[in-house]
XYZ file of C-alpha atoms in Angstrom:
253
model
C 207.805 76.642 81.956
C 205.985 80.116 82.501
C 208.127 83.093 81.382
C 207.153 86.800 81.065
C 208.784 88.556 78.060
C 209.071 92.453 77.513
C 210.001 92.381 73.772
C 209.884 94.547 70.977
C 207.447 93.826 68.282
C 207.233 94.810 64.807
C 204.276 94.174 62.024
C 205.094 92.168 58.971
C 203.446 92.827 55.471
C 200.007 91.620 56.618
C 200.101 94.169 59.452
C 200.401 91.183 61.977
C 202.662 91.523 65.001
C 205.783 89.565 65.479
C 208.410 89.373 68.298
C 211.791 90.503 67.566
C 215.226 89.467 69.551
C 215.200 92.728 71.404
C 213.852 91.847 74.768
C 214.228 90.267 77.877
C 212.412 87.401 79.820
C 211.548 86.973 83.307
C 210.776 83.983 85.344
C 207.715 84.214 87.655
C 210.159 84.636 90.703
C 212.182 87.286 88.989
C 209.148 89.023 87.661
C 207.640 89.182 91.076
C 210.947 90.467 92.492
C 210.815 93.100 89.971
C 207.293 94.149 90.621
C 208.313 94.422 94.412
C 210.541 97.037 93.305
C 208.857 98.901 90.320
C 207.569 101.925 92.418
C 211.483 102.613 93.258
C 212.305 103.330 89.662
C 211.564 107.126 89.031
C 211.769 108.197 85.650
C 211.086 111.823 86.503
C 214.511 112.070 88.377
C 217.104 114.151 86.327
C 219.754 111.453 87.765
C 220.633 108.324 85.795
C 220.165 105.200 88.273
C 220.741 101.553 88.199
C 218.873 98.923 90.180
C 220.093 95.281 90.308
C 217.485 92.455 91.303
C 218.331 89.083 92.181
C 221.866 89.192 90.649
C 220.393 88.567 87.256
C 218.500 91.735 86.226
C 219.921 95.280 85.790
C 217.300 98.011 85.328
C 218.798 101.314 84.344
C 217.451 104.902 83.702
C 219.343 106.479 81.117
C 219.019 109.750 79.060
C 218.835 109.644 75.357
C 218.552 113.326 73.790
C 217.454 114.350 77.458
C 214.631 112.103 77.102
C 214.335 109.429 79.995
C 214.476 105.632 78.768
C 214.274 102.553 81.026
C 216.809 99.677 79.839
C 216.398 96.042 80.976
C 219.482 93.761 80.795
C 219.783 90.247 82.060
C 223.062 88.985 83.208
C 224.562 86.430 85.369
C 227.618 86.604 87.693
C 230.593 84.747 86.752
C 232.974 82.742 89.144
C 235.407 85.720 89.541
C 232.091 87.785 90.331
C 232.285 89.784 87.094
C 229.065 90.272 85.327
C 228.297 88.591 81.803
C 225.369 90.116 80.213
C 222.979 88.086 78.001
C 222.568 89.325 74.327
C 219.167 91.309 73.977
C 218.151 94.301 75.855
C 214.722 95.995 76.170
C 214.451 99.607 76.132
C 211.266 101.518 77.085
C 210.343 104.962 76.638
C 208.841 106.972 79.333
C 205.326 106.193 77.980
C 206.057 102.662 77.873
C 207.409 102.440 81.308
C 204.021 104.150 82.456
C 201.994 101.844 80.747
C 204.020 98.910 82.186
C 203.532 100.257 85.770
C 199.654 100.598 84.931
C 199.314 97.147 83.624
C 201.917 95.186 85.634
C 199.145 93.629 88.314
C 197.232 92.029 85.321
C 200.374 90.678 84.070
C 201.171 89.411 87.646
C 197.545 88.096 87.922
C 198.245 86.074 84.473
C 201.555 84.691 85.500
C 199.860 83.602 88.886
C 196.973 81.886 86.890
C 199.248 80.044 84.530
C 201.871 79.044 87.230
C 199.222 77.992 90.212
C 196.214 77.050 88.311
C 197.107 75.457 85.012
C 200.406 73.967 86.179
C 198.934 72.729 89.503
C 196.049 71.011 87.438
C 198.601 69.180 85.302
C 201.013 68.078 88.082
C 198.307 66.923 90.077
C 196.648 64.565 87.439
C 199.967 63.684 86.222
C 201.365 62.316 89.619
C 197.722 60.707 90.604
C 198.250 58.681 87.235
C 201.518 57.086 88.614
C 199.824 55.588 91.517
C 197.939 52.186 91.121
C 194.289 53.143 92.368
C 193.102 51.768 95.567
C 189.836 50.108 96.225
C 186.881 52.535 95.629
C 185.755 54.201 99.035
C 182.034 54.393 99.565
C 181.952 58.222 100.302
C 179.777 60.661 99.027
C 181.397 62.660 96.173
C 180.665 65.922 97.760
C 182.293 64.864 100.965
C 185.299 63.737 99.072
C 185.544 66.996 97.435
C 185.651 68.843 100.850
C 188.048 66.420 102.478
C 190.540 66.782 99.423
C 189.857 70.649 98.992
C 190.683 71.117 102.697
C 193.649 68.894 102.543
C 195.003 70.723 99.508
C 194.364 74.138 101.359
C 196.191 73.161 104.596
C 199.255 71.672 102.803
C 199.391 74.951 100.644
C 199.073 76.935 103.933
C 202.173 75.013 105.180
C 204.144 75.502 101.981
C 203.294 79.198 101.681
C 204.618 79.680 105.361
C 207.677 78.147 104.647
C 208.306 80.026 101.450
C 207.551 83.407 103.138
C 210.172 82.594 105.783
C 212.681 81.741 102.880
C 212.132 85.167 101.324
C 211.454 87.188 104.266
C 213.980 89.905 104.180
C 214.410 91.168 108.036
C 216.353 94.475 108.144
C 217.342 94.323 111.776
C 218.717 90.829 110.853
C 220.710 91.983 107.993
C 222.137 94.902 109.974
C 222.842 92.459 112.925
C 221.045 94.774 115.312
C 220.781 93.532 119.088
C 217.316 92.842 120.844
C 216.036 90.447 118.261
C 212.656 90.478 119.720
C 212.436 93.708 118.064
C 213.244 92.531 114.558
C 210.723 92.640 111.814
C 211.098 88.574 111.687
C 209.401 88.661 115.078
C 207.099 91.615 115.245
C 205.617 91.586 111.710
C 201.990 90.222 111.589
C 201.326 87.451 109.314
C 198.932 89.634 107.143
C 201.435 92.128 106.440
C 203.885 89.224 105.534
C 201.459 87.920 103.052
C 200.878 91.231 101.614
C 204.672 92.086 101.251
C 206.056 88.492 100.561
C 203.051 86.341 99.420
C 203.419 86.929 95.665
C 207.103 86.009 95.745
C 206.579 83.091 98.253
C 204.142 81.508 95.969
C 206.703 81.430 92.902
C 209.371 79.821 95.312
C 207.079 76.799 96.209
C 208.281 73.249 95.038
C 204.834 72.417 93.528
C 206.016 69.089 92.426
C 206.876 68.166 95.786
C 203.579 69.786 97.072
C 201.805 67.535 94.912
C 203.562 64.513 95.963
C 202.820 65.078 99.616
C 199.084 65.628 98.610
C 198.809 62.443 96.946
C 200.431 60.518 99.646
C 198.322 62.269 102.268
C 195.089 61.184 100.121
C 196.212 58.187 98.649
C 192.871 56.430 99.526
C 190.999 58.866 97.538
C 192.943 58.712 94.272
C 190.096 57.431 92.390
C 188.368 60.528 92.642
C 191.266 62.412 91.167
C 190.306 62.641 87.578
C 190.321 65.457 85.158
C 186.521 66.109 85.559
C 187.016 66.352 89.308
C 190.135 68.367 89.262
C 188.901 70.868 86.576
C 186.030 71.698 88.983
C 188.617 73.147 91.361
C 189.217 76.848 91.612
C 192.935 76.936 92.082
C 193.189 80.583 92.723
C 190.321 80.329 95.253
C 192.258 77.551 96.950
C 195.246 79.843 97.238
C 193.369 82.700 98.515
C 191.883 80.178 101.329
C 195.327 79.119 102.063
C 196.422 82.769 102.504
C 193.526 83.420 104.827
C 194.695 80.209 106.698
C 197.946 81.636 107.014
C 196.764 84.705 108.257
C 194.421 83.105 110.916
C 197.507 81.148 112.179
C 199.277 84.166 113.458
C 200.313 83.521 117.012
C 199.859 87.292 117.824
C 196.050 87.448 116.634
């Protein structure tokens, strides 16, 4: 399972870095939810603030000797709606925080690669190995690659659209405003939806089910799904093409 760790490191006698227990970890979905709100956390303010994310992460701006610090704490909500904090916190100085703001896109790209590229390949090969190979289809390999790639892009586009709908936060609906035709969930174009919710939607996709659907859709071509063939795929490029297909499917374009 992919996790993002914000953790205090120390050096041993050989000057090698090693992680301590002081830190917090994020699932890919929680990390993306945090990234979506990173600009709202203002260390230059003179007021201490607290932000709660996904009912599992508390981020607080506190002043220690008049110096702003950012504290990350994981928690879970008990049945009586009280919060129980998980042992371990991460305290960032203002400079640490500014550095995190600078590199968070690089971290997100790494998370996407590990989640989407490596995991999807492994799931694909694992699921394909469970199916009894069918008779070899007398088809050109390049044609098969095109068929399978297009099929995966189309399927991922469908899953992405459903995930965006699941994570979409419509202010008009939340506030129960009238005239639903004016709500963001109706008026927002698909390109904006991808920009605002694409990353979060990616991490909510059920990849195991997606791969099972892909296998069933292309069961006659399973003989071609070997490690050499699958490892040729640029999974991030496939994801980018799925996003473009989703944008192109906007009924208002």
